[in-house]
Short mmCIF file of N, CA, C and O in Angstrom, two decimals:
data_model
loop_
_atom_site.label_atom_id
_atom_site.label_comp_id
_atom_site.label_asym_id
_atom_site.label_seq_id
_atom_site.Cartn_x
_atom_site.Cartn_y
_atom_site.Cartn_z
N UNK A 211 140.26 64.04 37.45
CA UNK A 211 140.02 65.42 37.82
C UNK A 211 138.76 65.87 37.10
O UNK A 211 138.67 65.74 35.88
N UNK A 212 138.06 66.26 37.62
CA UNK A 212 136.74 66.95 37.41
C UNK A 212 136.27 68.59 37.63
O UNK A 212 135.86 69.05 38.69
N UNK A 213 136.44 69.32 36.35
CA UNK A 213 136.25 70.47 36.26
C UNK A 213 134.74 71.44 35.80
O UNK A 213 134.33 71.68 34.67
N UNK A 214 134.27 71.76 36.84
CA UNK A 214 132.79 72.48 36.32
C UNK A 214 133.19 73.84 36.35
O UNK A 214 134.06 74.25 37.13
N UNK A 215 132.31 74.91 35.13
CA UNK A 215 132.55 75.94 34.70
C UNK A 215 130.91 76.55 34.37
O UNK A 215 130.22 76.65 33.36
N UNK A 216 130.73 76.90 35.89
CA UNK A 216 129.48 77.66 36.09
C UNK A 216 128.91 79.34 35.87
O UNK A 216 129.01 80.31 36.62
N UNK A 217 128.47 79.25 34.86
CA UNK A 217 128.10 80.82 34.46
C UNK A 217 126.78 81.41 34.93
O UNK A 217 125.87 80.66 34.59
N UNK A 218 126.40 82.34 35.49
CA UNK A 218 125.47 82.64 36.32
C UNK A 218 125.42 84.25 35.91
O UNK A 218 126.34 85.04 36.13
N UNK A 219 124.11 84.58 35.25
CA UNK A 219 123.46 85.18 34.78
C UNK A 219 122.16 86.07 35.16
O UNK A 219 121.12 85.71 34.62
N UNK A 220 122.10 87.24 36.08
CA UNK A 220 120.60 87.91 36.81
C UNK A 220 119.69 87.91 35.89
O UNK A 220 119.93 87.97 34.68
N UNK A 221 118.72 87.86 36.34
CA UNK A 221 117.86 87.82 34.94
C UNK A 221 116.24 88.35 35.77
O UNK A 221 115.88 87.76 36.79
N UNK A 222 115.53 89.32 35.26
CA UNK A 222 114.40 89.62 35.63
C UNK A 222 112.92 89.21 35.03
O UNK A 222 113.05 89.13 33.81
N UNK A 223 111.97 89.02 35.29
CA UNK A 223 110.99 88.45 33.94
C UNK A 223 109.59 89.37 34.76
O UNK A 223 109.48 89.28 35.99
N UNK A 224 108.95 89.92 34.24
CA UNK A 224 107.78 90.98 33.87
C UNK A 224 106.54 90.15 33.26
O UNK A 224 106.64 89.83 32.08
N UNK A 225 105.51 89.83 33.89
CA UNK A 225 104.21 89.06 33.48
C UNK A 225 103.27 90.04 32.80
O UNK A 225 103.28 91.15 33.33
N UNK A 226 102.62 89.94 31.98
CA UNK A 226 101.58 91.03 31.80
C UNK A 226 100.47 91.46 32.89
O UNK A 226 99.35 91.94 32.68
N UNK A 227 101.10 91.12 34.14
CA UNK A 227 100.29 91.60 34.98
C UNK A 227 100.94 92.64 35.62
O UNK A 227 100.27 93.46 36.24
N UNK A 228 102.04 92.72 35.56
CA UNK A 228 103.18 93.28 36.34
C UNK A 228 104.12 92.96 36.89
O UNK A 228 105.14 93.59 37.15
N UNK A 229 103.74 91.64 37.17
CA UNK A 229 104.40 91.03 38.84
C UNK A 229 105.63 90.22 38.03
O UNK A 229 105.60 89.31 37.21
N UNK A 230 106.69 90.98 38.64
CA UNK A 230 108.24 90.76 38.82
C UNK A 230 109.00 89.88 39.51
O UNK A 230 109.17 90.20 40.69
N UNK A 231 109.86 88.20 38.95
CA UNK A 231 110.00 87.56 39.34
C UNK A 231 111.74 88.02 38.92
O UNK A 231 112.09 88.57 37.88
N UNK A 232 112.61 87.61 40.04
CA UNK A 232 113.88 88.05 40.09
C UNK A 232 114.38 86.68 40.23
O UNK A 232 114.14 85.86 41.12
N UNK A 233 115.13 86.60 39.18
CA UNK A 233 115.88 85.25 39.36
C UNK A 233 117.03 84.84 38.62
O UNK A 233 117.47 85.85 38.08
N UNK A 234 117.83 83.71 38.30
CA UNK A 234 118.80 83.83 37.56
C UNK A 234 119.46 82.49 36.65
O UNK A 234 119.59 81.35 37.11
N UNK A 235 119.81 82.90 35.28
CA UNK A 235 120.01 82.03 34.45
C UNK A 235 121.65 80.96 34.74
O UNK A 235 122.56 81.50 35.37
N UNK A 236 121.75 80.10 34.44
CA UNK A 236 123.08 79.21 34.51
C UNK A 236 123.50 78.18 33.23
O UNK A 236 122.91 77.50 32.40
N UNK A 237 124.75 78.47 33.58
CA UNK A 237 125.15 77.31 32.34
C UNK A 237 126.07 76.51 33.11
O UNK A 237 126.51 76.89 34.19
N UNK A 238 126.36 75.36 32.56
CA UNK A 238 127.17 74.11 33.42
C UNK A 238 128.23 73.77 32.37
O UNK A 238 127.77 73.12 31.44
N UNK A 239 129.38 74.02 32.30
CA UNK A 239 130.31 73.31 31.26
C UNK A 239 131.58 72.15 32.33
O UNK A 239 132.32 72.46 33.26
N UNK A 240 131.36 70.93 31.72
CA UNK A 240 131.98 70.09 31.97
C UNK A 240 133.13 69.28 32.02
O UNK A 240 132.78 68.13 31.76
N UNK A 241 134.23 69.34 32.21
CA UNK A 241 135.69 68.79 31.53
C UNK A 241 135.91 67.40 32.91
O UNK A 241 135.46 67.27 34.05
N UNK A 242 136.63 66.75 32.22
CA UNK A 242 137.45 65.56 32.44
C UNK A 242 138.37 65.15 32.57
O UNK A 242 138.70 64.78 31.44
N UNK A 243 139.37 64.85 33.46
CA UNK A 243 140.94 64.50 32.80
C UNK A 243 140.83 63.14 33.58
O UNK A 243 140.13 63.11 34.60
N UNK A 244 141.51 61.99 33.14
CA UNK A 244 142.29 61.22 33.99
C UNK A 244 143.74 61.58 34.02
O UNK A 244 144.44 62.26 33.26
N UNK A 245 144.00 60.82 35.27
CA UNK A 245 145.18 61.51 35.23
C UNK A 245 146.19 60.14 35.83
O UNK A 245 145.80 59.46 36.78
N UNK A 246 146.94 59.97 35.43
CA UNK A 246 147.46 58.46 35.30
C UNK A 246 149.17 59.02 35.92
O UNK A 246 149.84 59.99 35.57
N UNK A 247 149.50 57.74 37.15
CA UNK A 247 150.83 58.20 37.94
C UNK A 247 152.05 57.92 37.04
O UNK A 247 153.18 58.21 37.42
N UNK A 248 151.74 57.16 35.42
CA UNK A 248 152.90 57.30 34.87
C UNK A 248 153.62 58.53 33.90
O UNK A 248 153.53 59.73 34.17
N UNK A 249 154.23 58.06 32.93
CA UNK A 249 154.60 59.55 32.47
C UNK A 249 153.74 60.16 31.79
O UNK A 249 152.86 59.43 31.32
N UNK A 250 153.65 61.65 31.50
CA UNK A 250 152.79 62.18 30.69
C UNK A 250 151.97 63.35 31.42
O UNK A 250 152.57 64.33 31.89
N UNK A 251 150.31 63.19 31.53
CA UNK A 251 150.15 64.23 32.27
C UNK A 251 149.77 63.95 33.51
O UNK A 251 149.15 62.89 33.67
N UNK A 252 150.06 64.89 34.78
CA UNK A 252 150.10 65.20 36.14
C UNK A 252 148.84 66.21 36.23
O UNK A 252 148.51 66.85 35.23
N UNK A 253 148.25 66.33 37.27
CA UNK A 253 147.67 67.02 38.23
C UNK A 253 147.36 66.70 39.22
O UNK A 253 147.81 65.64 39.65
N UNK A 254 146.25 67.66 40.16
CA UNK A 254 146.01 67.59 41.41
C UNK A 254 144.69 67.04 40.96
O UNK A 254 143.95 67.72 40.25
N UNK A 255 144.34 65.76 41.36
CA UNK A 255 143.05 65.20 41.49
C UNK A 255 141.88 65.53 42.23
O UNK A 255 142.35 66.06 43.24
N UNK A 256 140.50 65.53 42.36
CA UNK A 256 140.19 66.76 42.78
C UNK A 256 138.64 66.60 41.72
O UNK A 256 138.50 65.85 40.76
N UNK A 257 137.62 67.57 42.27
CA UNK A 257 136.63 68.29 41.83
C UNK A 257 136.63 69.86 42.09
O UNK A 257 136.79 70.43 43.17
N UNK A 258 136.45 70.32 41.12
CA UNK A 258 136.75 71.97 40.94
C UNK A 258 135.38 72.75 40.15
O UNK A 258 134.57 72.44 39.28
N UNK A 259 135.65 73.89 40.95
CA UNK A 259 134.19 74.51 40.74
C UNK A 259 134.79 75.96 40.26
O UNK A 259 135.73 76.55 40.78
N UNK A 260 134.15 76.32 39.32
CA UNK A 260 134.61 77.74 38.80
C UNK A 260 133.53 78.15 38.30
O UNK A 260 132.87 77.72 37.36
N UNK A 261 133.29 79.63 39.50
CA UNK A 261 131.79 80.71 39.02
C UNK A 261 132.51 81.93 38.16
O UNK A 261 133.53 82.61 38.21
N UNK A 262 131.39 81.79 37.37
CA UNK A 262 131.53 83.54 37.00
C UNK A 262 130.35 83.79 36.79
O UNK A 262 129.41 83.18 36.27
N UNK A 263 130.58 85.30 37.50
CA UNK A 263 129.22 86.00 37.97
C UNK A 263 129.12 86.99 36.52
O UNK A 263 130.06 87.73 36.22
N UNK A 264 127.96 86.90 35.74
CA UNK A 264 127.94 88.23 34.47
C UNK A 264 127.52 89.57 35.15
O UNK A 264 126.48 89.77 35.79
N UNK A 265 128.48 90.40 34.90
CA UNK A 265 127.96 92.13 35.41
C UNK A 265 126.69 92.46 34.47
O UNK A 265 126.17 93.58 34.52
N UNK A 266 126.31 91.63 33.76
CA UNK A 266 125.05 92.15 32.55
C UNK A 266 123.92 91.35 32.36
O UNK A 266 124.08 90.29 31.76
N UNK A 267 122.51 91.74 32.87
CA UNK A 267 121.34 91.27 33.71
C UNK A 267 120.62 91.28 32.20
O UNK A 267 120.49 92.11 31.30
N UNK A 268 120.27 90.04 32.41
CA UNK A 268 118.57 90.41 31.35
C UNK A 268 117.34 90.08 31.42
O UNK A 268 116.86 88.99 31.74
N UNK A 269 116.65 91.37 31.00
CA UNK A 269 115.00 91.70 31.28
C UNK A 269 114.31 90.82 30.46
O UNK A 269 114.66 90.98 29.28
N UNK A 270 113.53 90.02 30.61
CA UNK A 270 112.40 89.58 30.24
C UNK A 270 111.16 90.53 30.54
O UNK A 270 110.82 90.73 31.71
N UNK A 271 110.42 91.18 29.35
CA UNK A 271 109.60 91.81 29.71
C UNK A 271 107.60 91.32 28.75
O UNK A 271 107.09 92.01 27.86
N UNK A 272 107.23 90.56 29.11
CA UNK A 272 106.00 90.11 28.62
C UNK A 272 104.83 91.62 27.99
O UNK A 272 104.28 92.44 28.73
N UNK A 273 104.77 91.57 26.85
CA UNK A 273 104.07 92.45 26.08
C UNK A 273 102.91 91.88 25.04
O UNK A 273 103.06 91.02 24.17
N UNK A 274 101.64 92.65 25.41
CA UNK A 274 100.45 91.66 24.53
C UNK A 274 100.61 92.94 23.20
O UNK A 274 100.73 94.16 23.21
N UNK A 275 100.54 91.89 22.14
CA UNK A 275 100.36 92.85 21.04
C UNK A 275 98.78 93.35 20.30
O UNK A 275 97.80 92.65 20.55
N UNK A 276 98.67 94.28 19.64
CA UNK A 276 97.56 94.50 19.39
C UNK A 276 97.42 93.60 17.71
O UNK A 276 98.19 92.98 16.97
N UNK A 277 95.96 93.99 17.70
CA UNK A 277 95.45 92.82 16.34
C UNK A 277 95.94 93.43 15.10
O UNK A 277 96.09 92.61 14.20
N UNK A 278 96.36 95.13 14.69
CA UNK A 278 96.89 95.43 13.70
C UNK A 278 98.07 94.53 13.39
O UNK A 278 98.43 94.01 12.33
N UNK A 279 98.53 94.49 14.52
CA UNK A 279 100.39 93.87 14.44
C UNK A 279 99.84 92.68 13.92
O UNK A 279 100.40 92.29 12.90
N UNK A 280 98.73 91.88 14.39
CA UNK A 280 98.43 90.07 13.71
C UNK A 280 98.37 90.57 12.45
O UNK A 280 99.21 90.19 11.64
N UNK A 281 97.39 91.47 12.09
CA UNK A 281 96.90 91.74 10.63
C UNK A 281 97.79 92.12 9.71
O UNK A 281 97.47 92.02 8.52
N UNK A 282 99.21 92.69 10.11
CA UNK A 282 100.01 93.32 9.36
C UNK A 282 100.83 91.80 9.30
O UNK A 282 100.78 91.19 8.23
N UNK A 283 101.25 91.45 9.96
CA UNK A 283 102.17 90.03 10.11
C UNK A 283 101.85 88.76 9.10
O UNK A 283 102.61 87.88 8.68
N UNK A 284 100.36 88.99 8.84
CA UNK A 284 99.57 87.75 8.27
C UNK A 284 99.11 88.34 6.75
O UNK A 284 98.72 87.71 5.77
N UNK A 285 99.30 89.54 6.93
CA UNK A 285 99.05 90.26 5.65
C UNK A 285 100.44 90.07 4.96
O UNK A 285 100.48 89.57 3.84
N UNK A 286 101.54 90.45 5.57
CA UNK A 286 103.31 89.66 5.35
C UNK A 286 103.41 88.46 4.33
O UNK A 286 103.82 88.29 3.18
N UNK A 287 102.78 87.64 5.45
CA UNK A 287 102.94 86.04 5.70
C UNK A 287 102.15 86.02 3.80
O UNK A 287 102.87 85.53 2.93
N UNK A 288 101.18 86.41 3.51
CA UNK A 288 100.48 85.77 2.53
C UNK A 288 100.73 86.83 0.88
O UNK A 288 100.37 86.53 -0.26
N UNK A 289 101.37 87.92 1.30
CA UNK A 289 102.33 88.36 0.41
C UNK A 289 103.62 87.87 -0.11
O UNK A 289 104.14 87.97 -1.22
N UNK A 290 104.12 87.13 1.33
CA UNK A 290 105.33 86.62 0.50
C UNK A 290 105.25 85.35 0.40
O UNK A 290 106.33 84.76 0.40
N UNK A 291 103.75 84.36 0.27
CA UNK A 291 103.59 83.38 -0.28
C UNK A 291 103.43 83.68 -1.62
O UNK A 291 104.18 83.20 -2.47
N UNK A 292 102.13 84.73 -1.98
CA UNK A 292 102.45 85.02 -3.72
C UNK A 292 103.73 85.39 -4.38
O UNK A 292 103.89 85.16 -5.58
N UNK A 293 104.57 85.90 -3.70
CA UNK A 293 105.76 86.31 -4.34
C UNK A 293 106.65 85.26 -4.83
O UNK A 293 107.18 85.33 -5.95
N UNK A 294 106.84 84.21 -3.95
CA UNK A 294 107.30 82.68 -4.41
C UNK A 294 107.00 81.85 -5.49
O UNK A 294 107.60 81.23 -6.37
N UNK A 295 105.31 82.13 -4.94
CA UNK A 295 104.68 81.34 -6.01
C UNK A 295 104.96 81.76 -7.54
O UNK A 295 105.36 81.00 -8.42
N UNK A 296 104.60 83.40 -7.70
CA UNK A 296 105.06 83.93 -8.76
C UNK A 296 106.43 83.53 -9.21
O UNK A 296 106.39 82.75 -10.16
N UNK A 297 107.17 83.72 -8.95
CA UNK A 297 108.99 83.74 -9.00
C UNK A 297 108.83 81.62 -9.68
O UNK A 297 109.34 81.12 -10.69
N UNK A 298 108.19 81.14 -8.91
CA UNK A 298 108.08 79.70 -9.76
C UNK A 298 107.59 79.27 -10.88
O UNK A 298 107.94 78.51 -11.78
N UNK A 299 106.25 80.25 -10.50
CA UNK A 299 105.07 80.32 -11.96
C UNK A 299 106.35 80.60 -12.96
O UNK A 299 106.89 79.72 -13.64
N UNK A 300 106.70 81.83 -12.93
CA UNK A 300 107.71 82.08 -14.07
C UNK A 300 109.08 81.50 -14.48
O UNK A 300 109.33 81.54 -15.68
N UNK A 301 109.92 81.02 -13.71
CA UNK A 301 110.64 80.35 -13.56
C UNK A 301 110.57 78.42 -14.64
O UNK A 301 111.34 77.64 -15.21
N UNK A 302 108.90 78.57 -14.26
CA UNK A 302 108.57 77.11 -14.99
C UNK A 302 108.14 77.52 -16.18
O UNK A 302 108.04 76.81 -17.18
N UNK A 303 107.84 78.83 -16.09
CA UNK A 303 106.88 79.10 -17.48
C UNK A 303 108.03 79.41 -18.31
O UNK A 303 107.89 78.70 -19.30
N UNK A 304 109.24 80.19 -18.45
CA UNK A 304 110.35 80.50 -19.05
C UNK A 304 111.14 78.86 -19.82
O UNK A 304 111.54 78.45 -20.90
N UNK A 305 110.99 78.40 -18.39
CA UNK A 305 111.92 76.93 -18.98
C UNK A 305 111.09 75.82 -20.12
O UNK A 305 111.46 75.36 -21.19
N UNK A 306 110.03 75.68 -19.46
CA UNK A 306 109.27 75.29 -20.81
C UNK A 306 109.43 75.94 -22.33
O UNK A 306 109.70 75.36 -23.38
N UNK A 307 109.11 77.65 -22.01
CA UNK A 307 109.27 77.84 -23.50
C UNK A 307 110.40 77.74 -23.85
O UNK A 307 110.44 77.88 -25.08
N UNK A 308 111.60 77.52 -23.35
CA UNK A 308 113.04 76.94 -23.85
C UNK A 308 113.46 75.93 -24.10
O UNK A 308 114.38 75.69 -24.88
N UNK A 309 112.79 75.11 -23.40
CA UNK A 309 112.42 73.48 -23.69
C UNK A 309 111.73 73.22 -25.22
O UNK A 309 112.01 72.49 -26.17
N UNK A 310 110.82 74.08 -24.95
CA UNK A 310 109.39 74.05 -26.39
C UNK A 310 110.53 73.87 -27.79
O UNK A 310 110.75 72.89 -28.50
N UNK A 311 111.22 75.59 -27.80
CA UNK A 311 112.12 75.82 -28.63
C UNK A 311 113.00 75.01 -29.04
O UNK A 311 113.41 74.94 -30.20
N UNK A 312 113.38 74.26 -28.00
CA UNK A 312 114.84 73.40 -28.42
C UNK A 312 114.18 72.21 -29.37
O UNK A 312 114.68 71.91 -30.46
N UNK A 313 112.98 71.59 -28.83
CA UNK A 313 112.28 70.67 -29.54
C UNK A 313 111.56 71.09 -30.94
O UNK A 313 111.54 70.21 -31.80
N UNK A 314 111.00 72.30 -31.24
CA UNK A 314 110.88 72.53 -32.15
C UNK A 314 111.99 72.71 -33.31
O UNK A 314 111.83 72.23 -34.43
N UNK A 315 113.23 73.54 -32.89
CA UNK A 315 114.48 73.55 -33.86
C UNK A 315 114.60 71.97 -34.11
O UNK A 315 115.22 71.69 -35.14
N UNK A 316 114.24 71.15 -33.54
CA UNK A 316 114.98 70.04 -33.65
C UNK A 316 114.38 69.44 -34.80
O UNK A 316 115.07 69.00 -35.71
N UNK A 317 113.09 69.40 -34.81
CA UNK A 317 111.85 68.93 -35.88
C UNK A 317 112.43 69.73 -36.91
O UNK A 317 113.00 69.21 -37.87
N UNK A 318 112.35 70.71 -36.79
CA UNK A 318 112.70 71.94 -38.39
C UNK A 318 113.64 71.19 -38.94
O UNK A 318 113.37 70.88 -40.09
N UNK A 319 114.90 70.69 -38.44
CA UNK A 319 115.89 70.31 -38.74
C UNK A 319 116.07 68.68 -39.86
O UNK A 319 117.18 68.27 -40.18
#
């Protein structure tokens, strides 16, 4: 027995030109049974098709961004590379001087 479980999805998509292509998304889910005439499990042998239609459409809408948005994004991007870097700088710089310490008590000793 062979069971497909087809989901079907409206879906609209918007070019930056305007032009509106209407069309629609799908998913395919697959099941299997054998089904064997001795004891155990029974069914009707068979290929089976089951739609469901979604009442809830989605827009694809294509939008060019302006160069502030790059500049702010990349201005982001290289802020929160120093912030890492910092957070390590210190991170290594702390453990050393605790390292330093332990080796020096040790000499005193």
């Amino acid at each position: 027995m062979y069971q497909y479980f087809i989901k079907i999805v409206p879906t609209t998509y918007t070019d930056l030109k305007g032009i509106t292509v209407y069309t629609n998304q799908f998913s395919v889910t697959k099941h299997s049974k054998i089904i064997s005439s001795g004891m155990g499990e029974s069914g009707l042998p068979g290929i089976f098709f089951m739609y469901e239609l979604s009442p809830m459409m989605v827009k694809y809408t294509e939008k060019q961004r302006s160069f502030m948005h790059f500049l702010t994004g990349v201005c982001a991007i290289i802020g929160g590379v120093f912030t890492v870097a910092g957070l390590i700088d210190s991170m290594i710089y702390h453990s050393a001087r605790a390292i330093q310490k332990k080796i020096d008590l040790g000499k005193a000793s």
